[in-house]
Short mmCIF file of N, CA and C in Angstrom, two decimals:
data_model
loop_
_atom_site.label_atom_id
_atom_site.label_comp_id
_atom_site.label_asym_id
_atom_site.label_seq_id
_atom_site.Cartn_x
_atom_site.Cartn_y
_atom_site.Cartn_z
N UNK A 1223 -86.75 72.57 -2.47
CA UNK A 1223 -87.01 72.18 -1.10
C UNK A 1223 -88.46 71.73 -0.96
N UNK A 1224 -89.38 72.43 -1.71
CA UNK A 1224 -90.79 72.05 -1.65
C UNK A 1224 -91.00 70.64 -2.20
N UNK A 1225 -90.19 70.24 -3.19
CA UNK A 1225 -90.32 68.90 -3.78
C UNK A 1225 -90.04 67.84 -2.72
N UNK A 1226 -89.03 68.05 -1.87
CA UNK A 1226 -88.71 67.07 -0.82
C UNK A 1226 -89.85 66.99 0.18
N UNK A 1227 -90.45 68.12 0.49
CA UNK A 1227 -91.58 68.13 1.41
C UNK A 1227 -92.74 67.34 0.84
N UNK A 1228 -93.00 67.50 -0.45
CA UNK A 1228 -94.09 66.75 -1.10
C UNK A 1228 -93.79 65.26 -1.11
N UNK A 1229 -92.55 64.91 -1.41
CA UNK A 1229 -92.17 63.49 -1.42
C UNK A 1229 -92.34 62.90 -0.03
N UNK A 1230 -91.90 63.64 0.99
CA UNK A 1230 -92.03 63.16 2.37
C UNK A 1230 -93.51 62.97 2.73
N UNK A 1231 -94.35 63.96 2.36
CA UNK A 1231 -95.78 63.89 2.65
C UNK A 1231 -96.43 62.69 1.97
N UNK A 1232 -96.10 62.47 0.70
CA UNK A 1232 -96.66 61.33 -0.04
C UNK A 1232 -96.19 60.01 0.59
N UNK A 1233 -94.92 59.97 0.97
CA UNK A 1233 -94.39 58.75 1.61
C UNK A 1233 -95.13 58.46 2.91
N UNK A 1234 -95.44 59.50 3.67
CA UNK A 1234 -96.16 59.31 4.95
C UNK A 1234 -97.58 58.80 4.69
N UNK A 1235 -98.24 59.32 3.66
CA UNK A 1235 -99.60 58.87 3.33
C UNK A 1235 -99.57 57.41 2.90
N UNK A 1236 -98.60 57.06 2.04
CA UNK A 1236 -98.50 55.68 1.57
C UNK A 1236 -98.18 54.72 2.72
N UNK A 1237 -97.36 55.17 3.65
CA UNK A 1237 -97.03 54.32 4.80
C UNK A 1237 -98.28 54.05 5.62
N UNK A 1238 -99.16 55.00 5.71
CA UNK A 1238 -100.41 54.82 6.46
C UNK A 1238 -101.39 53.92 5.74
N UNK A 1239 -101.17 53.67 4.47
CA UNK A 1239 -102.08 52.81 3.70
C UNK A 1239 -101.69 51.35 3.74
N UNK A 1240 -100.73 50.99 4.54
CA UNK A 1240 -100.30 49.59 4.62
C UNK A 1240 -101.39 48.71 5.17
N UNK A 1241 -101.21 47.42 5.06
CA UNK A 1241 -102.23 46.49 5.54
C UNK A 1241 -102.23 46.44 7.05
N UNK A 1242 -103.40 46.29 7.61
CA UNK A 1242 -103.55 46.19 9.06
C UNK A 1242 -103.23 44.77 9.48
N UNK A 1243 -102.69 44.59 10.71
CA UNK A 1243 -102.40 43.24 11.17
C UNK A 1243 -103.69 42.44 11.32
N UNK A 1244 -103.61 41.18 10.98
CA UNK A 1244 -104.78 40.32 11.11
C UNK A 1244 -104.69 39.56 12.41
N UNK A 1245 -105.83 39.25 12.98
CA UNK A 1245 -105.82 38.51 14.23
C UNK A 1245 -105.81 37.03 13.93
N UNK A 1246 -105.19 36.29 14.83
CA UNK A 1246 -105.11 34.84 14.70
C UNK A 1246 -106.40 34.25 15.23
N UNK A 1247 -106.98 33.32 14.52
CA UNK A 1247 -108.25 32.73 14.96
C UNK A 1247 -108.08 31.92 16.23
N UNK A 1248 -106.85 31.45 16.52
CA UNK A 1248 -106.58 30.70 17.74
C UNK A 1248 -106.08 31.67 18.80
N UNK A 1249 -106.96 32.41 19.42
CA UNK A 1249 -106.58 33.46 20.37
C UNK A 1249 -106.04 32.90 21.67
N UNK A 1250 -106.26 31.61 21.96
CA UNK A 1250 -105.77 31.01 23.20
C UNK A 1250 -104.36 30.44 23.05
N UNK A 1251 -103.77 30.53 21.86
CA UNK A 1251 -102.44 29.94 21.68
C UNK A 1251 -101.42 30.74 22.48
N UNK A 1252 -100.39 30.02 22.97
CA UNK A 1252 -99.34 30.66 23.76
C UNK A 1252 -98.40 31.42 22.84
N UNK A 1253 -97.95 32.56 23.32
CA UNK A 1253 -97.02 33.37 22.56
C UNK A 1253 -95.61 33.01 22.98
N UNK A 1254 -94.68 33.14 22.04
CA UNK A 1254 -93.28 32.92 22.37
C UNK A 1254 -92.80 34.11 23.20
N UNK A 1255 -91.66 33.95 23.93
CA UNK A 1255 -91.13 35.07 24.72
C UNK A 1255 -90.91 36.32 23.88
N UNK A 1256 -90.50 36.15 22.61
CA UNK A 1256 -90.27 37.31 21.76
C UNK A 1256 -91.57 38.06 21.49
N UNK A 1257 -92.71 37.31 21.37
CA UNK A 1257 -93.98 37.95 21.12
C UNK A 1257 -94.52 38.61 22.39
N UNK A 1258 -94.30 37.97 23.55
CA UNK A 1258 -94.77 38.54 24.81
C UNK A 1258 -93.96 39.78 25.18
N UNK A 1259 -92.67 39.75 24.92
CA UNK A 1259 -91.79 40.85 25.30
C UNK A 1259 -91.12 41.40 24.04
N UNK A 1260 -91.79 42.31 23.33
CA UNK A 1260 -91.23 42.82 22.10
C UNK A 1260 -90.04 43.75 22.31
N UNK A 1261 -89.73 44.07 23.57
CA UNK A 1261 -88.61 44.95 23.84
C UNK A 1261 -87.31 44.25 23.45
N UNK A 1262 -86.33 45.01 22.98
CA UNK A 1262 -85.05 44.39 22.63
C UNK A 1262 -84.33 43.91 23.89
N UNK A 1263 -83.41 42.98 23.74
CA UNK A 1263 -82.66 42.52 24.92
C UNK A 1263 -81.84 43.67 25.50
N UNK A 1264 -81.56 43.60 26.77
CA UNK A 1264 -80.74 44.62 27.43
C UNK A 1264 -79.30 44.54 26.95
N UNK A 1265 -78.84 43.30 26.70
CA UNK A 1265 -77.47 43.10 26.22
C UNK A 1265 -77.43 41.85 25.36
N UNK A 1266 -76.62 41.91 24.33
CA UNK A 1266 -76.32 40.76 23.47
C UNK A 1266 -74.81 40.65 23.43
N UNK A 1267 -74.31 39.46 23.73
CA UNK A 1267 -72.86 39.30 23.73
C UNK A 1267 -72.44 37.89 24.07
N UNK A 1268 -71.16 37.74 24.37
CA UNK A 1268 -70.60 36.45 24.71
C UNK A 1268 -70.47 36.33 26.22
N UNK A 1269 -70.72 35.13 26.74
CA UNK A 1269 -70.51 34.86 28.16
C UNK A 1269 -69.02 34.61 28.35
N UNK A 1270 -68.37 35.51 29.08
CA UNK A 1270 -66.93 35.46 29.24
C UNK A 1270 -66.50 34.84 30.57
N UNK A 1271 -67.43 34.76 31.53
CA UNK A 1271 -67.11 34.20 32.84
C UNK A 1271 -68.41 33.75 33.49
N UNK A 1272 -68.28 32.78 34.40
CA UNK A 1272 -69.45 32.27 35.11
C UNK A 1272 -69.08 31.98 36.54
N UNK A 1273 -69.95 32.40 37.46
CA UNK A 1273 -69.81 32.13 38.89
C UNK A 1273 -71.17 31.71 39.40
N UNK A 1274 -71.35 30.43 39.68
CA UNK A 1274 -72.63 29.87 40.14
C UNK A 1274 -73.76 30.28 39.20
N UNK A 1275 -74.71 31.09 39.69
CA UNK A 1275 -75.84 31.49 38.83
C UNK A 1275 -75.63 32.85 38.17
N UNK A 1276 -74.39 33.34 38.19
CA UNK A 1276 -74.08 34.62 37.55
C UNK A 1276 -73.24 34.40 36.31
N UNK A 1277 -73.55 35.15 35.27
CA UNK A 1277 -72.76 35.11 34.05
C UNK A 1277 -72.33 36.53 33.69
N UNK A 1278 -71.12 36.64 33.17
CA UNK A 1278 -70.61 37.92 32.71
C UNK A 1278 -70.78 37.97 31.19
N UNK A 1279 -71.68 38.83 30.73
CA UNK A 1279 -71.96 38.96 29.30
C UNK A 1279 -71.28 40.24 28.81
N UNK A 1280 -70.48 40.09 27.75
CA UNK A 1280 -69.76 41.24 27.19
C UNK A 1280 -70.08 41.32 25.70
N UNK A 1281 -70.53 42.48 25.28
CA UNK A 1281 -70.83 42.67 23.85
C UNK A 1281 -69.54 42.60 23.05
N UNK A 1282 -69.60 42.03 21.85
CA UNK A 1282 -68.39 41.94 21.03
C UNK A 1282 -67.98 43.30 20.52
N UNK A 1283 -66.70 43.43 20.18
CA UNK A 1283 -66.19 44.67 19.63
C UNK A 1283 -66.04 44.55 18.13
N UNK A 1284 -66.36 45.60 17.43
CA UNK A 1284 -66.14 45.67 16.00
C UNK A 1284 -64.72 46.17 15.81
N UNK A 1285 -63.92 45.41 15.11
CA UNK A 1285 -62.51 45.78 14.94
C UNK A 1285 -62.33 47.08 14.18
N UNK A 1286 -63.37 47.52 13.47
CA UNK A 1286 -63.28 48.77 12.70
C UNK A 1286 -63.88 49.96 13.43
N UNK A 1287 -64.20 49.77 14.71
CA UNK A 1287 -64.88 50.82 15.45
C UNK A 1287 -64.11 51.17 16.72
N UNK A 1288 -64.29 52.37 17.18
CA UNK A 1288 -63.67 52.80 18.43
C UNK A 1288 -64.64 52.67 19.61
N UNK A 1289 -65.77 52.02 19.39
CA UNK A 1289 -66.76 51.89 20.46
C UNK A 1289 -66.24 51.00 21.58
N UNK A 1290 -66.77 51.19 22.75
CA UNK A 1290 -66.38 50.38 23.90
C UNK A 1290 -67.39 49.27 24.10
N UNK A 1291 -66.94 48.21 24.70
CA UNK A 1291 -67.81 47.06 24.93
C UNK A 1291 -68.70 47.31 26.13
N UNK A 1292 -69.89 46.79 26.05
CA UNK A 1292 -70.84 46.81 27.16
C UNK A 1292 -70.64 45.51 27.92
N UNK A 1293 -70.57 45.57 29.24
CA UNK A 1293 -70.38 44.38 30.05
C UNK A 1293 -71.39 44.37 31.19
N UNK A 1294 -71.94 43.18 31.48
CA UNK A 1294 -72.97 43.08 32.52
C UNK A 1294 -72.88 41.74 33.24
N UNK A 1295 -72.85 41.79 34.58
CA UNK A 1295 -73.01 40.59 35.38
C UNK A 1295 -74.50 40.35 35.51
N UNK A 1296 -74.95 39.17 35.11
CA UNK A 1296 -76.36 38.82 35.13
C UNK A 1296 -76.56 37.69 36.14
N UNK A 1297 -77.38 37.95 37.15
CA UNK A 1297 -77.68 36.91 38.13
C UNK A 1297 -78.98 36.21 37.76
N UNK A 1298 -79.17 35.02 38.31
CA UNK A 1298 -80.40 34.28 38.05
C UNK A 1298 -80.42 33.56 36.72
N UNK A 1299 -79.25 33.32 36.15
CA UNK A 1299 -79.19 32.57 34.88
C UNK A 1299 -79.51 31.11 35.16
N UNK A 1300 -80.24 30.46 34.28
CA UNK A 1300 -80.52 29.03 34.47
C UNK A 1300 -79.22 28.23 34.55
N UNK A 1301 -79.28 27.12 35.25
CA UNK A 1301 -78.08 26.29 35.38
C UNK A 1301 -77.69 25.73 34.02
N UNK A 1302 -76.45 25.97 33.64
CA UNK A 1302 -75.92 25.54 32.35
C UNK A 1302 -74.44 25.88 32.35
N UNK A 1303 -73.74 25.37 31.37
CA UNK A 1303 -72.37 25.81 31.12
C UNK A 1303 -72.45 26.93 30.11
N UNK A 1304 -72.21 28.13 30.53
CA UNK A 1304 -72.45 29.30 29.71
C UNK A 1304 -71.23 29.84 29.00
N UNK A 1305 -70.03 29.66 29.56
CA UNK A 1305 -68.84 30.34 29.04
C UNK A 1305 -68.62 30.01 27.57
N UNK A 1306 -68.46 31.06 26.76
CA UNK A 1306 -68.23 30.93 25.33
C UNK A 1306 -69.48 31.09 24.48
N UNK A 1307 -70.64 30.93 25.08
CA UNK A 1307 -71.88 31.01 24.31
C UNK A 1307 -72.26 32.46 24.03
N UNK A 1308 -72.90 32.67 22.90
CA UNK A 1308 -73.42 33.99 22.57
C UNK A 1308 -74.88 34.03 23.00
N UNK A 1309 -75.25 35.07 23.74
CA UNK A 1309 -76.58 35.14 24.34
C UNK A 1309 -77.22 36.51 24.17
N UNK A 1310 -78.54 36.50 24.35
CA UNK A 1310 -79.31 37.73 24.51
C UNK A 1310 -79.90 37.67 25.91
N UNK A 1311 -79.91 38.82 26.60
CA UNK A 1311 -80.39 38.86 27.97
C UNK A 1311 -81.44 39.95 28.13
N UNK A 1312 -82.61 39.55 28.65
CA UNK A 1312 -83.63 40.49 29.08
C UNK A 1312 -83.57 40.51 30.59
N UNK A 1313 -83.71 41.68 31.18
CA UNK A 1313 -83.57 41.81 32.63
C UNK A 1313 -84.88 42.25 33.27
N UNK A 1314 -84.97 41.99 34.57
CA UNK A 1314 -86.11 42.49 35.33
C UNK A 1314 -85.58 43.36 36.46
N UNK A 1315 -86.38 44.27 36.89
CA UNK A 1315 -86.04 45.18 38.00
C UNK A 1315 -84.89 46.13 37.67
N UNK A 1316 -84.64 46.41 36.40
CA UNK A 1316 -83.66 47.41 36.02
C UNK A 1316 -82.22 46.96 36.10
N UNK A 1317 -81.34 47.86 35.71
CA UNK A 1317 -79.90 47.60 35.67
C UNK A 1317 -79.22 48.49 36.70
N UNK A 1318 -78.37 47.87 37.52
CA UNK A 1318 -77.58 48.64 38.49
C UNK A 1318 -76.33 49.15 37.77
N UNK A 1319 -76.17 50.45 37.79
CA UNK A 1319 -75.07 51.08 37.07
C UNK A 1319 -73.76 50.89 37.81
N UNK A 1320 -72.82 50.31 37.16
CA UNK A 1320 -71.45 50.12 37.62
C UNK A 1320 -70.71 49.64 36.38
N UNK A 1321 -69.48 49.27 36.51
CA UNK A 1321 -68.81 48.63 35.38
C UNK A 1321 -68.07 47.42 35.87
N UNK A 1322 -68.47 46.26 35.44
CA UNK A 1322 -69.64 45.96 34.62
C UNK A 1322 -70.94 46.26 35.36
N UNK A 1323 -71.97 46.55 34.59
CA UNK A 1323 -73.28 46.78 35.21
C UNK A 1323 -73.79 45.44 35.76
N UNK A 1324 -74.88 45.49 36.53
CA UNK A 1324 -75.42 44.29 37.16
C UNK A 1324 -76.92 44.28 37.00
N UNK A 1325 -77.46 43.07 36.80
CA UNK A 1325 -78.91 42.95 36.64
C UNK A 1325 -79.33 41.52 36.93
N UNK A 1326 -80.62 41.35 37.12
CA UNK A 1326 -81.20 40.03 37.32
C UNK A 1326 -81.87 39.59 36.03
N UNK A 1327 -81.64 38.35 35.64
CA UNK A 1327 -82.16 37.84 34.38
C UNK A 1327 -83.66 37.60 34.45
N UNK A 1328 -84.35 38.09 33.45
CA UNK A 1328 -85.74 37.68 33.23
C UNK A 1328 -85.73 36.51 32.25
N UNK A 1329 -84.87 36.63 31.23
CA UNK A 1329 -84.73 35.58 30.23
C UNK A 1329 -83.33 35.65 29.63
N UNK A 1330 -82.73 34.48 29.42
CA UNK A 1330 -81.45 34.37 28.74
C UNK A 1330 -81.65 33.42 27.57
N UNK A 1331 -81.35 33.88 26.37
CA UNK A 1331 -81.53 33.08 25.17
C UNK A 1331 -80.19 32.86 24.50
N UNK A 1332 -79.87 31.61 24.19
CA UNK A 1332 -78.63 31.29 23.49
C UNK A 1332 -78.84 31.54 22.01
N UNK A 1333 -77.91 32.27 21.41
CA UNK A 1333 -77.94 32.50 19.96
C UNK A 1333 -77.12 31.40 19.30
N UNK A 1334 -77.74 30.70 18.41
CA UNK A 1334 -77.05 29.61 17.72
C UNK A 1334 -76.09 30.19 16.68
N UNK A 1335 -74.84 29.78 16.77
CA UNK A 1335 -73.87 30.19 15.77
C UNK A 1335 -73.80 29.09 14.71
N UNK A 1336 -73.63 29.47 13.48
CA UNK A 1336 -73.60 28.48 12.41
C UNK A 1336 -72.36 27.61 12.54
N UNK A 1337 -72.52 26.35 12.15
CA UNK A 1337 -71.40 25.42 12.18
C UNK A 1337 -70.42 25.79 11.07
N UNK A 1338 -69.14 25.73 11.40
CA UNK A 1338 -68.10 26.06 10.42
C UNK A 1338 -67.69 24.78 9.71
N UNK A 1339 -67.81 24.78 8.40
CA UNK A 1339 -67.47 23.62 7.57
C UNK A 1339 -66.01 23.22 7.81
N UNK A 1340 -65.78 21.96 8.12
CA UNK A 1340 -64.43 21.43 8.33
C UNK A 1340 -63.96 21.49 9.76
N UNK A 1341 -64.64 22.23 10.61
CA UNK A 1341 -64.22 22.36 12.01
C UNK A 1341 -64.90 21.29 12.87
N UNK A 1342 -64.16 20.78 13.85
CA UNK A 1342 -64.72 19.83 14.80
C UNK A 1342 -65.41 20.56 15.96
N UNK A 1343 -64.80 21.65 16.41
CA UNK A 1343 -65.36 22.43 17.51
C UNK A 1343 -66.36 23.46 16.98
N UNK A 1344 -67.28 23.82 17.81
CA UNK A 1344 -68.14 24.97 17.54
C UNK A 1344 -67.36 26.21 17.98
N UNK A 1345 -67.73 27.36 17.45
CA UNK A 1345 -67.05 28.61 17.82
C UNK A 1345 -67.15 28.87 19.32
N UNK A 1346 -68.29 28.55 19.92
CA UNK A 1346 -68.47 28.76 21.37
C UNK A 1346 -67.53 27.87 22.17
N UNK A 1347 -67.27 26.64 21.69
CA UNK A 1347 -66.34 25.74 22.38
C UNK A 1347 -64.90 26.25 22.26
N UNK A 1348 -64.56 26.77 21.09
CA UNK A 1348 -63.22 27.32 20.89
C UNK A 1348 -63.00 28.53 21.80
N UNK A 1349 -63.99 29.41 21.89
CA UNK A 1349 -63.89 30.57 22.77
C UNK A 1349 -63.77 30.14 24.22
N UNK A 1350 -64.55 29.17 24.63
CA UNK A 1350 -64.49 28.66 26.01
C UNK A 1350 -63.09 28.14 26.33
N UNK A 1351 -62.50 27.36 25.42
CA UNK A 1351 -61.14 26.85 25.63
C UNK A 1351 -60.13 27.99 25.70
N UNK A 1352 -60.27 29.00 24.84
CA UNK A 1352 -59.36 30.14 24.86
C UNK A 1352 -59.43 30.87 26.19
N UNK A 1353 -60.64 31.05 26.71
CA UNK A 1353 -60.81 31.77 27.98
C UNK A 1353 -60.22 30.98 29.15
N UNK A 1354 -60.26 29.65 29.07
CA UNK A 1354 -59.65 28.82 30.13
C UNK A 1354 -58.14 28.95 30.13
N UNK A 1355 -57.54 29.19 28.96
CA UNK A 1355 -56.09 29.31 28.85
C UNK A 1355 -55.57 30.66 29.34
N UNK A 1356 -56.40 31.67 29.34
CA UNK A 1356 -55.98 33.01 29.73
C UNK A 1356 -56.06 33.13 31.24
N UNK A 1357 -54.94 33.48 31.85
CA UNK A 1357 -54.89 33.59 33.30
C UNK A 1357 -55.00 35.04 33.72
N UNK A 1358 -55.34 35.24 34.96
CA UNK A 1358 -55.45 36.58 35.50
C UNK A 1358 -56.87 37.08 35.48
N UNK A 1359 -57.11 38.11 36.24
CA UNK A 1359 -58.43 38.70 36.35
C UNK A 1359 -58.54 39.81 35.31
N UNK A 1360 -59.04 39.45 34.14
CA UNK A 1360 -59.12 40.41 33.04
C UNK A 1360 -60.55 40.48 32.54
N UNK A 1361 -60.99 41.67 32.26
CA UNK A 1361 -62.30 41.89 31.66
C UNK A 1361 -62.08 41.96 30.15
N UNK A 1362 -62.57 40.93 29.43
CA UNK A 1362 -62.26 40.78 28.02
C UNK A 1362 -63.50 40.86 27.15
N UNK A 1363 -63.30 41.33 25.92
CA UNK A 1363 -64.35 41.36 24.90
C UNK A 1363 -63.83 40.65 23.66
N UNK A 1364 -64.73 40.00 22.94
CA UNK A 1364 -64.36 39.30 21.71
C UNK A 1364 -64.25 40.31 20.57
N UNK A 1365 -63.14 40.22 19.85
CA UNK A 1365 -62.95 41.01 18.65
C UNK A 1365 -63.17 40.16 17.41
N UNK A 1366 -62.68 38.90 17.46
CA UNK A 1366 -62.82 38.03 16.32
C UNK A 1366 -62.66 36.57 16.74
N UNK A 1367 -63.46 35.73 16.13
CA UNK A 1367 -63.31 34.28 16.25
C UNK A 1367 -63.28 33.76 14.82
N UNK A 1368 -62.19 33.09 14.47
CA UNK A 1368 -62.02 32.65 13.09
C UNK A 1368 -61.40 31.25 13.05
N UNK A 1369 -61.95 30.40 12.20
CA UNK A 1369 -61.39 29.07 11.99
C UNK A 1369 -60.46 29.11 10.78
N UNK A 1370 -59.22 28.60 10.96
CA UNK A 1370 -58.24 28.55 9.89
C UNK A 1370 -58.13 27.09 9.46
N UNK A 1371 -58.79 26.76 8.37
CA UNK A 1371 -58.90 25.37 7.93
C UNK A 1371 -57.55 24.75 7.60
N UNK A 1372 -56.65 25.49 6.94
CA UNK A 1372 -55.35 24.96 6.53
C UNK A 1372 -54.53 24.49 7.73
N UNK A 1373 -54.70 25.16 8.88
CA UNK A 1373 -53.93 24.81 10.07
C UNK A 1373 -54.77 24.04 11.09
N UNK A 1374 -56.07 23.91 10.83
CA UNK A 1374 -57.00 23.23 11.73
C UNK A 1374 -56.97 23.82 13.14
N UNK A 1375 -57.04 25.16 13.19
CA UNK A 1375 -57.04 25.88 14.47
C UNK A 1375 -58.06 27.01 14.44
N UNK A 1376 -58.40 27.48 15.61
CA UNK A 1376 -59.25 28.66 15.78
C UNK A 1376 -58.36 29.80 16.24
N UNK A 1377 -58.48 30.94 15.60
CA UNK A 1377 -57.82 32.17 16.05
C UNK A 1377 -58.86 32.98 16.80
N UNK A 1378 -58.52 33.33 18.02
CA UNK A 1378 -59.43 34.11 18.86
C UNK A 1378 -58.72 35.42 19.20
N UNK A 1379 -59.33 36.54 18.82
CA UNK A 1379 -58.78 37.85 19.19
C UNK A 1379 -59.69 38.47 20.24
N UNK A 1380 -59.08 38.84 21.36
CA UNK A 1380 -59.80 39.45 22.47
C UNK A 1380 -59.17 40.79 22.79
N UNK A 1381 -59.93 41.63 23.43
CA UNK A 1381 -59.42 42.92 23.89
C UNK A 1381 -59.76 43.09 25.36
N UNK A 1382 -58.78 43.50 26.11
CA UNK A 1382 -58.99 43.81 27.53
C UNK A 1382 -59.71 45.15 27.58
N UNK A 1383 -60.88 45.20 28.24
CA UNK A 1383 -61.69 46.43 28.20
C UNK A 1383 -61.67 47.19 29.51
N UNK A 1384 -60.56 47.09 30.21
CA UNK A 1384 -60.41 47.94 31.38
C UNK A 1384 -59.56 49.13 30.97
N UNK A 1385 -58.80 49.66 31.84
CA UNK A 1385 -58.05 50.89 31.53
C UNK A 1385 -56.95 50.69 30.50
N UNK A 1386 -56.51 49.44 30.26
CA UNK A 1386 -55.38 49.23 29.35
C UNK A 1386 -55.77 48.98 27.90
N UNK A 1387 -56.94 48.45 27.65
CA UNK A 1387 -57.38 48.13 26.29
C UNK A 1387 -56.33 47.33 25.51
N UNK A 1388 -55.75 46.35 26.17
CA UNK A 1388 -54.71 45.50 25.59
C UNK A 1388 -55.33 44.41 24.71
N UNK A 1389 -54.77 44.19 23.53
CA UNK A 1389 -55.23 43.13 22.64
C UNK A 1389 -54.53 41.82 22.98
N UNK A 1390 -55.28 40.73 22.95
CA UNK A 1390 -54.74 39.40 23.18
C UNK A 1390 -55.17 38.51 22.03
N UNK A 1391 -54.28 37.64 21.60
CA UNK A 1391 -54.64 36.69 20.56
C UNK A 1391 -54.22 35.31 21.04
N UNK A 1392 -55.09 34.35 20.83
CA UNK A 1392 -54.78 32.98 21.22
C UNK A 1392 -55.21 32.04 20.11
N UNK A 1393 -54.51 30.91 20.04
CA UNK A 1393 -54.80 29.89 19.05
C UNK A 1393 -55.31 28.66 19.80
N UNK A 1394 -56.41 28.10 19.31
CA UNK A 1394 -57.00 26.91 19.92
C UNK A 1394 -57.03 25.81 18.87
N UNK A 1395 -56.43 24.66 19.19
CA UNK A 1395 -56.45 23.52 18.27
C UNK A 1395 -57.89 23.03 18.13
N UNK A 1396 -58.26 22.64 16.94
CA UNK A 1396 -59.63 22.20 16.66
C UNK A 1396 -59.77 20.70 16.98
N UNK A 1397 -59.76 20.39 18.27
CA UNK A 1397 -60.00 19.01 18.72
C UNK A 1397 -60.76 19.00 20.01
#
């Protein structure tokens, strides 16, 4: 047991010997939002619905996990077509607790998804089309978005995250 304590102590000393950050000679340069606000985003997820300047952001679900999705209505989003896009959201003035929670956007950043070789649509476009096909007032989370090259389609797996936790699967043609 004493050996682990010594190893921990040596590791702590070595960690303290790391190099100190250097200052940039151009101290007047503007910092990016990530540098100004080092705090992590309040939510990262897919925009599942949009109403004027409000977007519903729902964190994706891991198909191998029993965790529940986080959902948030975010007001004050810049004008854009948001549905289907993956975003990070920083909020101002706190989060109002409800389900989905509610907050005002300080910053909304679109996460670029890599282009899928052979696909005409982007994953965000396929998700947007899938959400337009689904009728009814459902609170949904993304489980999987997959392009099937042999069939030239996108498979979208969603889960209803209200009291039913119903799985939905839809196919979107890649055009």
